[in-house]
Coordinates of N, CA and C in Angstrom, one line a residue:
M1 N -14.4 -95.2 -26.6 CA -13.5 -95.4 -27.8 C -13.8 -94.3 -28.8
R2 N -15.1 -94.0 -29.0 CA -15.5 -92.9 -30.0 C -14.9 -91.6 -29.6
F3 N -14.9 -91.3 -28.3 CA -14.3 -90.1 -27.7 C -12.8 -89.9 -28.1
I4 N -12.1 -91.0 -28.1 CA -10.7 -90.9 -28.4 C -10.5 -90.6 -29.9
L5 N -11.3 -91.2 -30.8 CA -11.2 -90.9 -32.2 C -11.6 -89.5 -32.6
L6 N -12.6 -89.0 -32.0 CA -13.2 -87.7 -32.3 C -12.3 -86.5 -31.8
T7 N -11.6 -86.8 -30.7 CA -10.8 -85.7 -30.1 C -9.8 -85.1 -31.1
P8 N -9.0 -85.9 -31.8 CA -8.0 -85.3 -32.8 C -8.7 -84.4 -33.8
L9 N -9.9 -84.9 -34.3 CA -10.6 -84.2 -35.3 C -11.2 -82.9 -34.8
L10 N -11.7 -82.9 -33.5 CA -12.2 -81.7 -32.9 C -11.1 -80.7 -32.7
M11 N -9.9 -81.2 -32.2 CA -8.8 -80.3 -32.0 C -8.3 -79.6 -33.3
A12 N -8.3 -80.4 -34.4 CA -7.9 -79.9 -35.7 C -8.8 -78.8 -36.2
A13 N -10.1 -79.0 -36.0 CA -11.1 -78.0 -36.4 C -11.0 -76.8 -35.5
L14 N -10.8 -76.9 -34.2 CA -10.7 -75.7 -33.4 C -9.4 -74.9 -33.6
T15 N -8.4 -75.5 -34.0 CA -7.1 -74.8 -34.2 C -6.9 -74.3 -35.7
G16 N -7.9 -74.7 -36.5 CA -7.8 -74.2 -37.9 C -6.9 -75.0 -38.8
C17 N -6.5 -76.2 -38.4 CA -5.7 -77.1 -39.2 C -6.5 -77.6 -40.4
S18 N -5.8 -77.9 -41.5 CA -6.5 -78.2 -42.7 C -6.5 -79.7 -43.0
L19 N -7.0 -80.5 -42.1 CA -7.0 -81.9 -42.3 C -8.0 -82.4 -43.3
L20 N -9.1 -81.7 -43.3 CA -10.3 -82.1 -44.1 C -10.5 -81.2 -45.3
G21 N -9.4 -80.6 -45.8 CA -9.5 -79.8 -47.0 C -9.9 -78.3 -46.8
Q22 N -10.0 -77.9 -45.6 CA -10.3 -76.5 -45.3 C -9.3 -75.6 -45.8
E23 N -9.7 -74.3 -46.2 CA -8.7 -73.3 -46.6 C -7.9 -72.8 -45.4
T24 N -6.8 -72.2 -45.6 CA -6.0 -71.6 -44.5 C -6.8 -70.5 -43.9
L25 N -6.8 -70.4 -42.6 CA -7.5 -69.3 -41.9 C -6.6 -68.1 -41.9
C26 N -7.1 -67.0 -42.2 CA -6.3 -65.8 -42.2 C -6.8 -64.8 -41.1
T27 N -5.9 -64.0 -40.5 CA -6.3 -63.0 -39.7 C -6.8 -61.8 -40.5
Q28 N -7.3 -60.8 -40.0 CA -7.9 -59.7 -40.7 C -7.2 -58.4 -40.5
A29 N -5.9 -58.4 -40.2 CA -5.1 -57.2 -40.0 C -5.0 -56.5 -41.3
D30 N -5.1 -55.2 -41.3 CA -4.9 -54.3 -42.4 C -3.5 -53.7 -42.4
A31 N -3.0 -53.4 -43.5 CA -1.7 -52.8 -43.6 C -1.6 -52.0 -44.9
D32 N -0.6 -51.1 -44.9 CA -0.4 -50.2 -46.1 C 1.0 -50.3 -46.5
S33 N 1.3 -50.2 -47.8 CA 2.6 -50.1 -48.3 C 3.1 -48.7 -47.8
Q34 N 4.4 -48.7 -47.3 CA 4.9 -47.4 -46.7 C 6.3 -47.5 -46.4
V35 N 6.9 -46.3 -46.3 CA 8.3 -46.1 -45.8 C 8.2 -45.4 -44.5
S36 N 8.8 -45.9 -43.4 CA 8.7 -45.4 -42.1 C 10.0 -44.9 -41.5
A37 N 10.0 -43.9 -40.7 CA 11.2 -43.5 -39.9 C 10.8 -43.6 -38.4
V38 N 11.7 -44.1 -37.6 CA 11.6 -44.2 -36.2 C 12.7 -43.5 -35.5
W39 N 12.5 -42.9 -34.4 CA 13.6 -42.2 -33.7 C 13.3 -42.1 -32.2
R40 N 14.3 -41.8 -31.4 CA 14.2 -41.6 -30.0 C 14.1 -40.1 -29.9
P41 N 13.0 -39.5 -29.4 CA 12.8 -38.1 -29.3 C 13.9 -37.4 -28.4
A42 N 14.4 -38.1 -27.4 CA 15.5 -37.6 -26.6 C 16.8 -37.3 -27.4
D43 N 17.0 -38.0 -28.5 CA 18.1 -37.8 -29.4 C 18.1 -36.4 -29.9
F44 N 17.0 -35.7 -30.0 CA 16.9 -34.4 -30.7 C 16.6 -33.3 -29.7
G45 N 16.8 -33.6 -28.3 CA 16.7 -32.5 -27.3 C 15.4 -32.6 -26.5
A46 N 15.0 -31.4 -26.0 CA 13.8 -31.3 -25.1 C 12.5 -31.6 -25.9
R47 N 11.4 -31.5 -25.2 CA 10.1 -31.7 -25.8 C 9.9 -30.8 -27.1
E48 N 9.5 -31.5 -28.2 CA 9.2 -30.8 -29.4 C 10.4 -29.9 -29.9
A49 N 11.6 -30.4 -29.7 CA 12.8 -29.5 -30.0 C 13.1 -29.5 -31.5
A50 N 12.6 -30.4 -32.3 CA 12.9 -30.5 -33.7 C 11.7 -30.9 -34.6
R51 N 11.8 -30.6 -35.8 CA 10.8 -31.0 -36.8 C 11.5 -32.0 -37.7
I52 N 10.8 -33.2 -37.8 CA 11.3 -34.3 -38.6 C 10.5 -34.3 -39.9
R53 N 11.1 -34.2 -41.1 CA 10.5 -34.2 -42.4 C 11.0 -35.4 -43.2
L54 N 10.0 -36.3 -43.6 CA 10.4 -37.5 -44.3 C 9.7 -37.4 -45.7
C55 N 10.5 -37.5 -46.7 CA 9.9 -37.4 -48.1 C 10.3 -38.7 -48.8
V56 N 9.3 -39.3 -49.5 CA 9.4 -40.6 -50.2 C 8.8 -40.4 -51.6
D57 N 9.7 -40.5 -52.6 CA 9.2 -40.5 -54.0 C 8.3 -39.2 -54.2
G58 N 8.7 -38.1 -53.6 CA 8.0 -36.8 -53.9 C 6.8 -36.5 -52.9
T59 N 6.5 -37.4 -52.0 CA 5.4 -37.2 -51.0 C 6.1 -37.0 -49.7
C60 N 5.7 -35.9 -49.0 CA 6.4 -35.6 -47.7 C 5.4 -35.6 -46.5
K61 N 5.9 -36.0 -45.4 CA 5.2 -35.8 -44.1 C 6.1 -35.1 -43.1
E62 N 5.6 -34.4 -42.2 CA 6.4 -33.7 -41.2 C 5.7 -33.8 -39.8
K63 N 6.5 -33.9 -38.8 CA 6.0 -33.8 -37.4 C 7.1 -33.4 -36.4
T64 N 6.7 -33.0 -35.3 CA 7.7 -32.6 -34.3 C 8.3 -33.9 -33.7
S65 N 9.5 -33.7 -33.1 CA 10.3 -34.8 -32.6 C 9.6 -35.5 -31.4
G66 N 8.7 -34.9 -30.6 CA 8.0 -35.5 -29.6 C 8.6 -35.2 -28.2
S67 N 8.0 -35.8 -27.2 CA 8.5 -35.6 -25.8 C 9.7 -36.5 -25.6
A68 N 10.7 -35.9 -24.9 CA 12.0 -36.6 -24.6 C 11.7 -37.7 -23.6
D69 N 10.5 -37.7 -23.0 CA 10.2 -38.8 -22.1 C 9.6 -40.0 -22.8
D70 N 9.2 -39.9 -24.1 CA 8.7 -41.0 -24.9 C 9.9 -41.8 -25.4
P71 N 9.8 -43.2 -25.3 CA 10.9 -44.0 -25.7 C 11.2 -44.0 -27.2
I72 N 10.1 -43.8 -28.0 CA 10.2 -43.9 -29.4 C 9.1 -43.1 -30.1
A73 N 9.4 -42.6 -31.3 CA 8.4 -41.9 -32.1 C 8.5 -42.5 -33.5
M74 N 7.5 -42.3 -34.3 CA 7.4 -42.9 -35.7 C 6.6 -42.0 -36.6
M75 N 7.0 -42.1 -37.9 CA 6.2 -41.4 -38.9 C 6.3 -42.3 -40.2
S76 N 5.2 -42.3 -41.0 CA 5.3 -43.1 -42.2 C 4.7 -42.3 -43.4
V77 N 5.2 -42.6 -44.5 CA 4.7 -42.0 -45.8 C 4.1 -43.2 -46.6
R78 N 2.8 -43.1 -46.8 CA 2.1 -44.2 -47.5 C 2.5 -44.2 -49.0
L79 N 2.6 -45.4 -49.5 CA 2.9 -45.7 -50.9 C 1.7 -46.3 -51.6
P80 N 1.6 -46.3 -52.9 CA 0.6 -47.0 -53.6 C 0.7 -48.5 -53.3
D81 N -0.4 -49.2 -53.1 CA -0.3 -50.7 -52.8 C 0.3 -51.5 -53.9
D82 N 0.2 -51.1 -55.1 CA 0.7 -51.8 -56.2 C 2.1 -51.5 -56.6
I83 N 2.9 -50.8 -55.7 CA 4.2 -50.3 -56.0 C 5.2 -51.5 -56.3
G84 N 5.0 -52.6 -55.7 CA 5.8 -53.8 -55.9 C 7.2 -53.7 -55.4
A85 N 8.1 -54.5 -55.8 CA 9.5 -54.6 -55.3 C 10.3 -53.6 -56.0
S86 N 10.1 -52.3 -55.7 CA 10.8 -51.3 -56.4 C 11.8 -50.6 -55.4
T87 N 12.5 -49.6 -55.9 CA 13.4 -48.8 -55.1 C 12.9 -47.4 -55.2
V88 N 12.8 -46.7 -54.0 CA 12.3 -45.4 -54.0 C 13.2 -44.4 -53.3
P89 N 13.3 -43.2 -53.8 CA 14.1 -42.2 -53.1 C 13.5 -41.7 -51.8
V90 N 14.3 -41.6 -50.7 CA 13.9 -41.2 -49.4 C 14.8 -40.1 -48.9
R91 N 14.2 -39.0 -48.4 CA 14.9 -37.9 -47.9 C 14.5 -37.6 -46.5
L92 N 15.4 -37.3 -45.6 CA 15.2 -37.0 -44.2 C 15.8 -35.6 -44.0
T93 N 15.0 -34.7 -43.4 CA 15.5 -33.4 -42.9 C 15.0 -33.2 -41.5
V94 N 15.9 -32.9 -40.6 CA 15.5 -32.6 -39.2 C 16.0 -31.1 -39.0
T95 N 15.1 -30.3 -38.5 CA 15.5 -28.9 -38.2 C 15.1 -28.5 -36.8
S96 N 15.9 -27.6 -36.2 CA 15.7 -27.2 -34.9 C 14.5 -26.2 -34.9
D97 N 13.5 -26.5 -34.0 CA 12.4 -25.6 -33.9 C 12.8 -24.2 -33.4
M98 N 13.8 -24.1 -32.5 CA 14.2 -22.8 -32.0 C 14.9 -22.0 -33.0
S99 N 16.0 -22.5 -33.6 CA 16.8 -21.7 -34.5 C 16.5 -21.8 -36.0
G100 N 15.8 -22.9 -36.3 CA 15.6 -23.2 -37.7 C 16.7 -23.8 -38.5
D101 N 17.8 -24.1 -37.7 CA 19.0 -24.7 -38.3 C 18.7 -26.2 -38.7
T102 N 19.4 -26.6 -39.7 CA 19.3 -28.0 -40.1 C 20.2 -28.9 -39.2
I103 N 19.6 -29.9 -38.5 CA 20.3 -30.8 -37.6 C 20.8 -32.0 -38.4
V104 N 19.9 -32.5 -39.3 CA 20.3 -33.7 -40.1 C 19.7 -33.5 -41.4
K105 N 20.4 -33.9 -42.5 CA 19.9 -33.9 -43.8 C 20.6 -35.1 -44.5
D106 N 19.7 -36.0 -44.9 CA 20.2 -37.3 -45.5 C 19.3 -37.8 -46.6
S107 N 19.8 -38.6 -47.5 CA 18.9 -39.2 -48.5 C 19.5 -40.6 -48.8
I108 N 18.6 -41.4 -49.3 CA 19.0 -42.8 -49.5 C 18.0 -43.4 -50.5
R109 N 18.3 -44.5 -51.2 CA 17.3 -45.2 -52.1 C 16.9 -46.4 -51.3
A110 N 15.6 -46.5 -51.0 CA 15.1 -47.6 -50.2 C 14.6 -48.8 -51.1
K111 N 15.1 -50.0 -50.9 CA 14.6 -51.1 -51.6 C 13.4 -51.7 -50.7
L112 N 12.2 -51.7 -51.3 CA 11.0 -52.1 -50.6 C 11.0 -53.6 -50.4
T113 N 10.5 -54.1 -49.3 CA 10.4 -55.5 -48.9 C 9.0 -55.9 -48.8
E114 N 8.6 -57.0 -49.3 CA 7.2 -57.5 -49.3 C 6.9 -58.1 -47.9
Q115 N 5.8 -57.7 -47.4 CA 5.3 -58.1 -46.1 C 3.9 -58.7 -46.2
H116 N 3.6 -59.7 -45.4 CA 2.3 -60.4 -45.3 C 1.8 -60.4 -43.9
P117 N 1.1 -59.3 -43.4 CA 0.7 -59.2 -42.0 C -0.2 -60.3 -41.6
N118 N -0.9 -60.9 -42.5 CA -1.9 -62.0 -42.1 C -1.4 -63.4 -42.4
G119 N -0.1 -63.5 -42.8 CA 0.4 -64.8 -43.1 C 0.8 -64.9 -44.6
A120 N 1.7 -65.7 -45.0 CA 2.3 -65.8 -46.3 C 1.3 -66.0 -47.4
S121 N 0.2 -66.8 -47.1 CA -0.7 -67.1 -48.2 C -2.0 -66.3 -48.1
C122 N -2.0 -65.2 -47.3 CA -3.2 -64.4 -47.0 C -2.9 -63.0 -47.5
S123 N -4.0 -62.3 -47.9 CA -3.8 -60.9 -48.3 C -4.0 -60.0 -47.1
P124 N -3.5 -58.8 -47.1 CA -2.8 -58.1 -48.2 C -1.3 -58.4 -48.2
S125 N -0.8 -58.1 -49.4 CA 0.7 -58.1 -49.5 C 1.0 -56.6 -49.6
V126 N 2.0 -56.1 -48.8 CA 2.3 -54.7 -48.8 C 3.9 -54.6 -49.0
W127 N 4.3 -53.4 -49.3 CA 5.8 -53.2 -49.6 C 6.2 -52.1 -48.6
T128 N 7.3 -52.4 -47.9 CA 7.7 -51.5 -46.8 C 9.2 -51.4 -46.7
A129 N 9.6 -50.3 -46.1 CA 11.0 -50.1 -45.6 C 10.9 -49.2 -44.4
T130 N 11.8 -49.5 -43.4 CA 11.9 -48.7 -42.2 C 13.3 -48.3 -41.9
F131 N 13.5 -47.0 -41.5 CA 14.8 -46.5 -41.2 C 14.7 -45.8 -39.8
R132 N 15.9 -45.7 -39.2 CA 16.0 -44.9 -38.0 C 16.5 -43.5 -38.4
A133 N 15.9 -42.5 -37.8 CA 16.4 -41.1 -38.0 C 17.3 -40.9 -36.9
H134 N 18.6 -40.9 -37.2 CA 19.7 -40.8 -36.2 C 20.3 -39.4 -36.2
P135 N 20.5 -38.7 -35.1 CA 21.0 -37.3 -35.0 C 22.3 -37.1 -35.7
E136 N 23.2 -38.1 -35.7 CA 24.5 -37.9 -36.3 C 24.6 -38.6 -37.7
L137 N 24.0 -39.8 -37.8 CA 24.2 -40.6 -39.0 C 23.1 -40.5 -40.0
G138 N 22.0 -39.8 -39.7 CA 20.9 -39.7 -40.7 C 20.1 -40.9 -40.7
L139 N 19.8 -41.4 -42.0 CA 18.9 -42.6 -42.1 C 19.8 -43.8 -42.0
T140 N 19.5 -44.6 -41.0 CA 20.2 -45.8 -40.7 C 19.2 -47.0 -40.5
S141 N 19.8 -48.1 -40.2 CA 18.9 -49.3 -39.9 C 18.4 -49.1 -38.5
P142 N 17.1 -49.5 -38.3 CA 16.6 -49.5 -36.9 C 17.0 -50.7 -36.1
R143 N 17.7 -51.6 -36.7 CA 18.1 -52.9 -36.1 C 18.9 -52.6 -34.8
G144 N 18.6 -53.1 -33.7 CA 19.3 -52.9 -32.5 C 19.0 -51.6 -31.7
M145 N 18.0 -50.9 -32.2 CA 17.7 -49.6 -31.6 C 17.1 -49.8 -30.2
K146 N 17.7 -49.2 -29.2 CA 17.2 -49.3 -27.9 C 15.9 -48.5 -27.7
L147 N 15.0 -49.0 -27.0 CA 13.8 -48.3 -26.7 C 13.8 -47.4 -25.5
Q148 N 14.9 -47.5 -24.7 CA 15.1 -46.6 -23.5 C 16.5 -46.0 -23.6
G149 N 16.6 -44.9 -22.9 CA 17.9 -44.1 -22.9 C 19.0 -44.7 -22.2

């Protein structure tokens, strides 16, 4: 009989449930406030065919488009952790490595969204936005982006 009564308490303790006034258990994932761009390298041609430049609120990062065999590439520009629910200017410029011609030039104002990588009541709280670098449309939503060609 004692075994039957202790089993629910043991299960609650092992799963982190807060039956006896314990605090919520949090994972320890780290995260940064940032604006990110994702793209399919094949969209911009052969291996390393283009340079992707992402500027957010005056801070810029640049990298090559990557191997056309890779399903997806990404770049992020870090923001101050205390930036809060603000709107920041974002600029995307994609240039051909061979000719130097501009393939894509676009800008947008990004409304940052609060994220909690360790759960709603756990720190850290970070502010993010993610866009797709599209060869014809510029900065678009990554929603529905295929990871394969």
